[in-house]
Tab-separated table of C-alpha atoms and ligand atoms in Angstrom:
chain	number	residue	atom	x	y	z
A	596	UNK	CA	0.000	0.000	0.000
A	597	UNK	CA	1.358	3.330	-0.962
A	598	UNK	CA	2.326	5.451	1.797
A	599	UNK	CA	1.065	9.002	2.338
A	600	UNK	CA	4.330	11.054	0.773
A	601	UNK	CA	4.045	8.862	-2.017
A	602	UNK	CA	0.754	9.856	-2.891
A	603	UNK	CA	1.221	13.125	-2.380
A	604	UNK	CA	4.095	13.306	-4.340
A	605	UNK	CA	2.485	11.302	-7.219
A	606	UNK	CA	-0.676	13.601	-6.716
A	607	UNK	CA	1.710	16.834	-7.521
A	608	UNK	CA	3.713	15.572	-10.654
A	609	UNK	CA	0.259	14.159	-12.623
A	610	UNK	CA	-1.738	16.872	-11.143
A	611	UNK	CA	0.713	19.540	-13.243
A	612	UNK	CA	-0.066	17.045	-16.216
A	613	UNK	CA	-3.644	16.391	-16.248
A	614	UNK	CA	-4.445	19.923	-15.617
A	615	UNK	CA	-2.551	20.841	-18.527
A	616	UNK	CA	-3.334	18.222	-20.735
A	617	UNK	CA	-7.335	18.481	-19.869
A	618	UNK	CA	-6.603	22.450	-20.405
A	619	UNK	CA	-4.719	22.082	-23.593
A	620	UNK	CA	-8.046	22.036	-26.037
A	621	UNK	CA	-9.078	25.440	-24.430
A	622	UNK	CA	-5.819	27.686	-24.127
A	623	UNK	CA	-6.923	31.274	-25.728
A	624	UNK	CA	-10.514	30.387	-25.554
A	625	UNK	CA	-11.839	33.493	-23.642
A	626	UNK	CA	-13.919	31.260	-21.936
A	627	UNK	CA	-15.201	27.880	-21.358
A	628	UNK	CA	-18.851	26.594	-20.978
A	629	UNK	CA	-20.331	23.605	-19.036
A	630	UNK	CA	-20.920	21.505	-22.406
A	631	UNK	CA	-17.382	21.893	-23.695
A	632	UNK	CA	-16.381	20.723	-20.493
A	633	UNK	CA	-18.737	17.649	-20.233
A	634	UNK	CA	-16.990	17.017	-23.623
A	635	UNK	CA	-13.540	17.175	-23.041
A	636	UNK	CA	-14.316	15.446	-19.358
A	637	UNK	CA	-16.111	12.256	-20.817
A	638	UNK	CA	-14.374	11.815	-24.182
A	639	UNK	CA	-11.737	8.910	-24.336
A	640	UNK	CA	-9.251	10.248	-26.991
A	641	UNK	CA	-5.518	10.559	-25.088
A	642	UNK	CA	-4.632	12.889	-23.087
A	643	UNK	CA	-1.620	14.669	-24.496
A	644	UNK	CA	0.461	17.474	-22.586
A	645	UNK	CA	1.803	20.578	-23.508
A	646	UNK	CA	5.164	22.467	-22.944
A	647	UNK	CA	3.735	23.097	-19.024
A	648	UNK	CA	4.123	19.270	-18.116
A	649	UNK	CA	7.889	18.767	-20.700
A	650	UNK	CA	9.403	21.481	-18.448
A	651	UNK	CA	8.123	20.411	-15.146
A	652	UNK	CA	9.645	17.116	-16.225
A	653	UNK	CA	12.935	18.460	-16.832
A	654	UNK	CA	12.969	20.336	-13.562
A	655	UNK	CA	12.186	16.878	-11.333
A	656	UNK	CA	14.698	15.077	-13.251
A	657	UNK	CA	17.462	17.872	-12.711
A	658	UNK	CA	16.405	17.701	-8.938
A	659	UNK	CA	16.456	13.647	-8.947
A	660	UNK	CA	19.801	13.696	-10.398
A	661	UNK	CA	21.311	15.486	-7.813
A	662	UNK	CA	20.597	13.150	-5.139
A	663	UNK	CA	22.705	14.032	-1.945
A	664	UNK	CA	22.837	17.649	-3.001
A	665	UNK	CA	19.396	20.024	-2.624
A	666	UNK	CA	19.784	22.422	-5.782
A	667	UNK	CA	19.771	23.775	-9.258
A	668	UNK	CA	22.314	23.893	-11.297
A	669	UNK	CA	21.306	26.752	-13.809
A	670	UNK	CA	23.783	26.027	-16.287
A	671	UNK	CA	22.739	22.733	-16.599
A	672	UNK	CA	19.194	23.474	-16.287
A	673	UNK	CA	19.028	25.956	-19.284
A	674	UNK	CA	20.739	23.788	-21.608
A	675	UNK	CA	18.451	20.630	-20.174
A	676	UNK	CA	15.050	22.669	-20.693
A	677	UNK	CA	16.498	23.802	-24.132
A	678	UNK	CA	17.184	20.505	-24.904
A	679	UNK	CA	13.907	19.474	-24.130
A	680	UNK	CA	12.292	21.850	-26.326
A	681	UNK	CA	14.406	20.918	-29.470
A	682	UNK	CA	13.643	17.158	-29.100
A	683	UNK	CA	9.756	18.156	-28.735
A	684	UNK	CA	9.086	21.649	-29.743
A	685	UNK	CA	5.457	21.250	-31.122
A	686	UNK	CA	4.231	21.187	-27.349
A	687	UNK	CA	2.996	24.520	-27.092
A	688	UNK	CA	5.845	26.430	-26.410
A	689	UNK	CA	5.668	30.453	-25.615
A	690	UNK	CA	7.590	33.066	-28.800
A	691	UNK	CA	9.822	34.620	-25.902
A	692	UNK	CA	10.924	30.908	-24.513
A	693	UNK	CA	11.487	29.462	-27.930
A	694	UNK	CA	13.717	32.492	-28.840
A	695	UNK	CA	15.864	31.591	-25.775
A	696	UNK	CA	16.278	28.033	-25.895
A	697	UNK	CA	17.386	28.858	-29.751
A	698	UNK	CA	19.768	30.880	-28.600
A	699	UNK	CA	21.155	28.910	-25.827
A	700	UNK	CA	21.610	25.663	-28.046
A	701	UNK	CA	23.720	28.184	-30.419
A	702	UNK	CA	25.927	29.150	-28.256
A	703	UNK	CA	24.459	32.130	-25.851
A	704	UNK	CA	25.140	32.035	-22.505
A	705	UNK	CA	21.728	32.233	-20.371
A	706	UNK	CA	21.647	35.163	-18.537
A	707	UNK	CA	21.967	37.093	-22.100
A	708	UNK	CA	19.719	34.816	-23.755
A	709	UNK	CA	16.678	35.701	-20.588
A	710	UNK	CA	17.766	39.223	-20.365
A	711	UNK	CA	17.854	40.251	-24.081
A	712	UNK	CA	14.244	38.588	-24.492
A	713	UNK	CA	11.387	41.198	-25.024
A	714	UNK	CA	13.497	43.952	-25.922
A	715	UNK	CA	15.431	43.766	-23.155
A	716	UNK	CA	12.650	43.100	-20.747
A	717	UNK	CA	12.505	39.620	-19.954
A	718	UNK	CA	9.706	37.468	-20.070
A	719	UNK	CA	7.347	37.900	-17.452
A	720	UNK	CA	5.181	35.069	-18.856
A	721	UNK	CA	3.861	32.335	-16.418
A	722	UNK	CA	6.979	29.682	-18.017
A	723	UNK	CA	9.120	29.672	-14.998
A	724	UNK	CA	5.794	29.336	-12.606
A	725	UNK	CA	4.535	26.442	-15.075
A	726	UNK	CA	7.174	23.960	-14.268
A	727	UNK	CA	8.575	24.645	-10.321
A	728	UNK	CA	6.371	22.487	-8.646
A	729	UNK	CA	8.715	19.640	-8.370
A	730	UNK	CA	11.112	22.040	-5.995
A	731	UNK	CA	8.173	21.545	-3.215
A	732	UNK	CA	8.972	18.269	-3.241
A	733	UNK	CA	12.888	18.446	-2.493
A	734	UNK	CA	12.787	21.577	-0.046
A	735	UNK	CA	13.512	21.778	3.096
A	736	UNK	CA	11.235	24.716	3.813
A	737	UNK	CA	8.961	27.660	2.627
A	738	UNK	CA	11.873	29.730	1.843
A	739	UNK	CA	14.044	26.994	0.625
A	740	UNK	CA	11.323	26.708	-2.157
A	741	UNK	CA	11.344	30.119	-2.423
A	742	UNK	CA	15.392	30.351	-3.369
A	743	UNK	CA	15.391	27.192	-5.328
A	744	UNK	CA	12.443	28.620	-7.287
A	745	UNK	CA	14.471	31.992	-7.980
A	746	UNK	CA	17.504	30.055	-9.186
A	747	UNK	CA	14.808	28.015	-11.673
A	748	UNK	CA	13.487	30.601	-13.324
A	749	UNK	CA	15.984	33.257	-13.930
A	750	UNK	CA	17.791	30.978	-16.688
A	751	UNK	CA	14.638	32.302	-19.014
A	752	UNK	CA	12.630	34.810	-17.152
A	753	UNK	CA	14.754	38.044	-16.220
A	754	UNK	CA	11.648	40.430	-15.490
A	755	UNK	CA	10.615	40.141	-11.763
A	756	UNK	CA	6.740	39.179	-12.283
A	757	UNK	CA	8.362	35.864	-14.399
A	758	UNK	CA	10.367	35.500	-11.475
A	759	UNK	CA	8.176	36.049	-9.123
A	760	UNK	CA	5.360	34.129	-10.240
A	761	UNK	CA	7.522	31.123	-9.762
A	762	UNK	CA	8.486	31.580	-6.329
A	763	UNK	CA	5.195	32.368	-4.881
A	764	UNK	CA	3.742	29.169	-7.142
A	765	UNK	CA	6.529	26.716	-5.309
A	766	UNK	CA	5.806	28.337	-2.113
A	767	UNK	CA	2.317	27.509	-2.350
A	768	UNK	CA	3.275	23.900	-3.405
A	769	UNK	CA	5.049	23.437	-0.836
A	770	UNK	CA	2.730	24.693	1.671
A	771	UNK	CA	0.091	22.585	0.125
A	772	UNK	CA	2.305	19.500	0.012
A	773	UNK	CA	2.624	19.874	3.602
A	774	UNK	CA	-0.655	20.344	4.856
A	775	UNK	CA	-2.641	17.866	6.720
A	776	UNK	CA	-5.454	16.942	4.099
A	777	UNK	CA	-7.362	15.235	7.014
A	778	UNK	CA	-7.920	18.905	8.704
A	779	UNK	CA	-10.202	21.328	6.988
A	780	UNK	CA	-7.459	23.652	4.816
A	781	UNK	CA	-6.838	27.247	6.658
A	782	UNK	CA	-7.301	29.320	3.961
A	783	UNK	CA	-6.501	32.755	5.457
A	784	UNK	CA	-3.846	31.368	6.856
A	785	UNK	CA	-2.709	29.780	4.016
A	786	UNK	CA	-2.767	33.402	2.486
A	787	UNK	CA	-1.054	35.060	5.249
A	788	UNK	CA	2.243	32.769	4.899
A	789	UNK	CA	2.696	33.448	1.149
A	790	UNK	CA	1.867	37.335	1.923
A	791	UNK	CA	4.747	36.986	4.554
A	792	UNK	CA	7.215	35.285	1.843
A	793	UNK	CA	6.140	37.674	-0.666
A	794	UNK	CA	8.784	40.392	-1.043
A	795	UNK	CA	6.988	42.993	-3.341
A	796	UNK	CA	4.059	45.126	-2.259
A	797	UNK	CA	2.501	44.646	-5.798
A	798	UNK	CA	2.087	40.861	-5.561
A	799	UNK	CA	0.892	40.883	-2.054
A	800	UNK	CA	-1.971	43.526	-3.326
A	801	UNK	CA	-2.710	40.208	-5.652
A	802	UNK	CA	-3.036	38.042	-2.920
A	803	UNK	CA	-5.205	40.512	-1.229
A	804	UNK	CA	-7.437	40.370	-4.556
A	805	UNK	CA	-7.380	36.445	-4.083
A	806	UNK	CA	-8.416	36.810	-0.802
A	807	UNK	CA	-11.578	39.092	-1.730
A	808	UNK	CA	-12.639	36.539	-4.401
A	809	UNK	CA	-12.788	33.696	-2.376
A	810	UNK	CA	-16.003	31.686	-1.997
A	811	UNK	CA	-18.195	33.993	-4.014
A	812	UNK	CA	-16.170	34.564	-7.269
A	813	UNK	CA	-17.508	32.848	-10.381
A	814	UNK	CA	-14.750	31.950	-12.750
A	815	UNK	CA	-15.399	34.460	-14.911
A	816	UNK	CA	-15.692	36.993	-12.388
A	817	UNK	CA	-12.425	36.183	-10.763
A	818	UNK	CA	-11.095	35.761	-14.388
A	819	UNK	CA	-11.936	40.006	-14.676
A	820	UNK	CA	-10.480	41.081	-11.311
A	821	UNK	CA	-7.251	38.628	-11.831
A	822	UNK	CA	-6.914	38.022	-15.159
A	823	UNK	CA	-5.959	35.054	-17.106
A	824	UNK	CA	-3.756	35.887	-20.019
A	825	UNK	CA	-0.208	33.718	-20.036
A	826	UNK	CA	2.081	36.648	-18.002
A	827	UNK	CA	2.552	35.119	-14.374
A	828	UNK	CA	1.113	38.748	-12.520
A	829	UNK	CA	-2.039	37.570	-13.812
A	830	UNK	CA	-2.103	33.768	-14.068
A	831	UNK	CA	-0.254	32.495	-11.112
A	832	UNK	CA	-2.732	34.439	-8.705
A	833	UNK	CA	-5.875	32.784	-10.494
A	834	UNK	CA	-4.281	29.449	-10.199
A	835	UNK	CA	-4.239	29.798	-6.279
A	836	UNK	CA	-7.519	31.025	-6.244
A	837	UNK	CA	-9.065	28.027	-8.175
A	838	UNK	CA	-6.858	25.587	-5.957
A	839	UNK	CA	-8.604	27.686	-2.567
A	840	UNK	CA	-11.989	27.588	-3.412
A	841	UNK	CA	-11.690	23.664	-3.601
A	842	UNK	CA	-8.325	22.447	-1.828
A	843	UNK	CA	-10.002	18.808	-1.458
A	844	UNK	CA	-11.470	18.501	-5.073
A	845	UNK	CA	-8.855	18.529	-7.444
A	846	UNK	CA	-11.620	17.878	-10.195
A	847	UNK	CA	-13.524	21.139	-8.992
A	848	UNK	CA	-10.408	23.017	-8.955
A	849	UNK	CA	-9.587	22.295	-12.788
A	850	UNK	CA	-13.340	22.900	-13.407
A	851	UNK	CA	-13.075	25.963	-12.452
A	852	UNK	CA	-9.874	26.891	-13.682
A	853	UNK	CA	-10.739	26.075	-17.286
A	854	UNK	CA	-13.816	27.786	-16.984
A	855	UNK	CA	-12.081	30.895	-16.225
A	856	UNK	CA	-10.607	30.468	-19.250
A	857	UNK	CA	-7.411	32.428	-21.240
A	858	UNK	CA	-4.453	30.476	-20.537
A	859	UNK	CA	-6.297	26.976	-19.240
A	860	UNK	CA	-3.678	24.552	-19.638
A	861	UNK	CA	-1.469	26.585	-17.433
A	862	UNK	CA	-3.920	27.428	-15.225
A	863	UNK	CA	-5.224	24.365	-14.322
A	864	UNK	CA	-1.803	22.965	-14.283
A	865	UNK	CA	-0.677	24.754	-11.744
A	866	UNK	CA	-3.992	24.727	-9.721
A	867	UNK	CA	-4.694	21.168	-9.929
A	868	UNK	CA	-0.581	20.443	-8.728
A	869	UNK	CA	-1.672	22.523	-5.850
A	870	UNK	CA	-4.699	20.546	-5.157
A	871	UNK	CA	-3.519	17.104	-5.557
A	872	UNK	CA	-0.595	17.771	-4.084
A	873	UNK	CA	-2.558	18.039	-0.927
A	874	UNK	CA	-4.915	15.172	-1.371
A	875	UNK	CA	-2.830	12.771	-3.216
A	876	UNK	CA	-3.025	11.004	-6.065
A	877	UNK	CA	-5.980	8.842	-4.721
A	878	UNK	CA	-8.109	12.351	-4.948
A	879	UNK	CA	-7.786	12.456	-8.823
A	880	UNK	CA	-10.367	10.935	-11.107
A	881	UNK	CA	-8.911	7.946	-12.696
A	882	UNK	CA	-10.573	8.083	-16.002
A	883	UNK	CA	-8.663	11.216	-16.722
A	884	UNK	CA	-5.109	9.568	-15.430
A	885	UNK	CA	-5.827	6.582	-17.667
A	886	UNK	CA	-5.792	8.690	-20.380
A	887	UNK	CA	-2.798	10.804	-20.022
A	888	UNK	CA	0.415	10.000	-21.902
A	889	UNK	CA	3.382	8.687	-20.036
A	890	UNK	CA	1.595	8.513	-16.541
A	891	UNK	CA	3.427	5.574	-15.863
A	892	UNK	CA	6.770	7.006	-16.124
A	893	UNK	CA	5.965	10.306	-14.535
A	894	UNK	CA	4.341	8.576	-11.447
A	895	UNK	CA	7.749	6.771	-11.431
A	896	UNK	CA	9.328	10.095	-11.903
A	897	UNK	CA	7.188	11.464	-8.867
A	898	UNK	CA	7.990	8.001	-6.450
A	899	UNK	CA	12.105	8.674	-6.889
A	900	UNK	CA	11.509	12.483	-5.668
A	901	UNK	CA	9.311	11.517	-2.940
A	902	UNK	CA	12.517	9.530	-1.075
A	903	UNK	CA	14.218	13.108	-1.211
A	904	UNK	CA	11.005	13.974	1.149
A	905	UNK	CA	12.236	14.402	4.975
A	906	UNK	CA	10.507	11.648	7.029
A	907	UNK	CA	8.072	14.386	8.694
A	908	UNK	CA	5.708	14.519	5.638
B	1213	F2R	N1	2.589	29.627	-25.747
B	1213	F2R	C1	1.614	28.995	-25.353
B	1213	F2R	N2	0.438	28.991	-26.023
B	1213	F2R	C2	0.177	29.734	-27.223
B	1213	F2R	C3	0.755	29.044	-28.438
B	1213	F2R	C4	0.438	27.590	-28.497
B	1213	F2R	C5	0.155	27.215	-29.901
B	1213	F2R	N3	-1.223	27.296	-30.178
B	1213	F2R	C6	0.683	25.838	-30.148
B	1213	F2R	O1	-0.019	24.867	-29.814
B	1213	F2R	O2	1.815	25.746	-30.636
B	1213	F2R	N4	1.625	28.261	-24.215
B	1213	F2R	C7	2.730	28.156	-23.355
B	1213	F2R	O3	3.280	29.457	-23.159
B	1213	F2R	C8	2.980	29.947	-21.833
B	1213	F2R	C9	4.279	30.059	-21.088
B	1213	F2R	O4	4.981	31.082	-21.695
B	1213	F2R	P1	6.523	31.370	-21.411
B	1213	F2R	O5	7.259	30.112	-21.440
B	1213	F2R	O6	6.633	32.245	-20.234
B	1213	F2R	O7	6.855	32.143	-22.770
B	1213	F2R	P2	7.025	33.690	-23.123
B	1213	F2R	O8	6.860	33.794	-24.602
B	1213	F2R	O9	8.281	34.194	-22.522
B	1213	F2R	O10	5.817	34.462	-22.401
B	1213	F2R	C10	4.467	34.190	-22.741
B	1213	F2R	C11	3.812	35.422	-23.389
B	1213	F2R	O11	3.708	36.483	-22.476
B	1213	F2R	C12	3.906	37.730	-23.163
B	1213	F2R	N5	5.112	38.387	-22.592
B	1213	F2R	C13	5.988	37.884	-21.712
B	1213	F2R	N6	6.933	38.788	-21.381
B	1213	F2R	C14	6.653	39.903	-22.071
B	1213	F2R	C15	7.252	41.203	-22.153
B	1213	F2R	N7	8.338	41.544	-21.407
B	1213	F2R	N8	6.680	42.108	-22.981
B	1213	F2R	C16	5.567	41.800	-23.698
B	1213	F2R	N9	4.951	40.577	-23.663
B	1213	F2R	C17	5.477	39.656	-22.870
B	1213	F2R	C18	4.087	37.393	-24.619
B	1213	F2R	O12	2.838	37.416	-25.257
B	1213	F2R	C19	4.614	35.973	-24.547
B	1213	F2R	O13	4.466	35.203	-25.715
B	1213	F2R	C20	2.054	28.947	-21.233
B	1213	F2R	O14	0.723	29.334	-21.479
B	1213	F2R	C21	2.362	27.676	-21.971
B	1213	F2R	O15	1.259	26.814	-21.970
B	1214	MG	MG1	1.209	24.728	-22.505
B	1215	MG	MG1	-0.619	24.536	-25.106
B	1216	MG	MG1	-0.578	27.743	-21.387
C-alpha cells in the first residue's frame, strides 16, 4: 500500500499534467462553458500534454539527479530545458521561450539569452511558474522553495513578475504538500504565509485580490479582477484562487480553472498540482489519469523524488 508522501508526491507531478493536458483544447478560448467541459471530461481520446508538463519534467529530473545535493544547477538546467524543447518543440511552447532556448543551443550564454528577451525586458510570462512544482517536493522549507524557485526561473525569465510568479507558485506547493489533508485547509492562513514570503508590495496587493474573491467569485468573475492571459502577474494568482476555493477537489479546482478560461492549460496545471498535491493522487479521477500519456513514467518520476522527502511529511 502506498504510503502518504508517495501519494502526495504522485498527486503533484500528474496533477501539473492532467491539468494541462485536460486544459490544452481550451488555451486562448476566452472562456469555457459547461458543455465543452462535459466534452472534453467524458471523451476517451488521449490525453496529451503541452510544454507546461515537458518542463516540469525536466525540472524533477534535474532535482532527482542530484541526489545528496538540494539544488539547481542553472547552467545545466538551461541547456536541459532547451534541450527538451528541441527534441519536442510542437508542445505549445511560448515566442519569448522558444527564442531563448534557440539561442542557448547556439551558443548564448543564459543570462543574455533571458535578459535580451522582449526587448530587453525579460519574459514575465507564467513559463518559470509552469514547471517549479517539483522544488516543493525536495525543499527543506517555505523559503528553501522560495530560493530554489528563484535560481529556476531566472535561466529564461529576467523580469521580476516571471520571477516572481515562480516563487510564490513553489511556495504555495510546498505549503500545500505539507498540509494535513485530514484537517479542513486554513485558507486565510494559508494566504497570510505566502503574503509573509512575498517580497513585493505589488504581488501581495494580488493576494489581497485572491483573498476578496474567495467563496463567491464565479470563474469568470475572478477571471476580470485577476486576469488570465499567459504573463505570471495575472495567471499564477488565479491558479491559487481556483486551488482555494476547492483544496479537497482537485476535479472542482480544474473545473473551475478552465472555466475561467485564457491560458487553461497553465492554469489548471498549476492549480490542480496545488490541489492534488494536498490530497494525493488517490483524490484524482482515474478516467482522466488513464488517459494521459506517459503517466506511468511520470508517477515513477514522482515516487524517486518523494525519497528526497524528509521523514516528517
Ligand atoms: N505559448 C503557449 N500557447 C500559445 C501558443 C500555443 C500554440 N497554439 C501551439 O499549440 O503551438 N503556451 C505556453 O506558453 C505559456 C508560457 O509562456 P513562457 O514560457 O513564459 O513564454 P514567453 O513567450 O516568454 O511568455 C508568454 C507570453 O507572455 C507575453 N510576454 C511575456 N513577457 C513579455 C514582455 N516583457 N513584454 C511583452 N509581452 C510579454 C508574450 O505574449 C509571450 O508570448 C504557457 O501558457 C504555456 O502553456
Ligand atoms: Mg502549454
Ligand atoms: Mg498549449
Ligand atoms: Mg498555457
Amino acid at each position: 500500500c502506498m504510503s502518504d508522501s508517495l501519494r502526495k508526491a504522485r498527486g503533484l507531478l500528474l496533477g501539473v499534467a492532467v491539468g494541462d493536458a485536460l486544459g490544452a483544447a481550451f488555451e486562448g478560448h476566452r472562456s469555457v462553458d459547461g458543455d465543452d467541459l462535459v466534452r472534453q471530461e467524458r471523451a476517451t481520446t488521449r490525453l496529451r500534454y503541452t510544454d507546461d508538463t515537458a518542463l516540469t519534467l525536466v525540472l524533477a529530473r534535474h532535482l532527482a539527479a542530484r541526489s545528496n545535493l538540494v539544488s539547481v544547477d542553472e547552467d545545466a538546467l538551461a541547456t536541459e530545458l532547451a534541450r527538451e524543447w528541441h527534441r519536442e518543440p510542437w508542445r505549445g511552447y511560448g515566442a519569448g521561450s522558444r527564442e531563448i532556448f534557440e539561442r542557448i543551443l547556439t551558443g548564448t550564454p543564459w543570462r543574455q539569452a533571458s535578459e535580451d528577451c522582449f526587448g530587453g525586458q525579460g519574459s514575465y510570462g507564467n513559463g518559470a511558474a509552469m514547471r517549479v512544482a517539483p522544488i516543493a517536493l525536495v525543499a527543506t522549507g517555505p523559503s528553501h522553495a522560495i530560493e530554489l524557485a528563484r535560481r529556476s526561473a531566472v535561466v529564461t525569465h529576467a523580469h521580476h513578475h516571471g520571477r516572481h510568479g515562480a516563487m510564490l507558485q513553489a511556495c504555495a506547493a510546498f505549503l500545500a504538500l505539507n498540509s494535513d489533508p485530514g484537517t479542513p485547509l486554513d485558507r486565510q492562513a494559508f494566504l497570510d504565509h505566502l503574503a509573509r514570503t512575498v517580497e513585493r508590495t505589488d504581488w501581495r496587493t494580488r493576494l489581497n485580490t485572491v483573498r476578496t474573491l474567495l467563496d463567491s467569485a464565479s470563474p469568470a468573475v475572478a477571471a476580470s479582477h485577476l486576469g488570465n492571459d499567459a504573463a505570471a502577474f495575472t495567471s499564477v494568482p488565479l491558479a491559487l484562487l481556483a486551488f482555494l476555493q476547492y483544496p479537497d477537489q482537485p476535479a472542482e479546482t480544474i473545473r473551475y480553472a478552465l472555466r475561467a478560461g485564457g491560458d487553461t492549460d497553465t492554469i489548471a496545471s498549476m492549480a490542480a498540482a496545488l490541489t492534488t498535491a494536498r490530497t494525493g493522487i488517490q483524490a484524482l479521477p482515474s478516467a482522466w489519469l488513464e488517459r494521459l500519456e506517459q503517466a506511468t513514467e511520470i508517477g515513477e518520476l514522482a515516487d524517486t523524488l518523494a525519497e528526497r522527502m524528509s521523514p516528517s511529511q
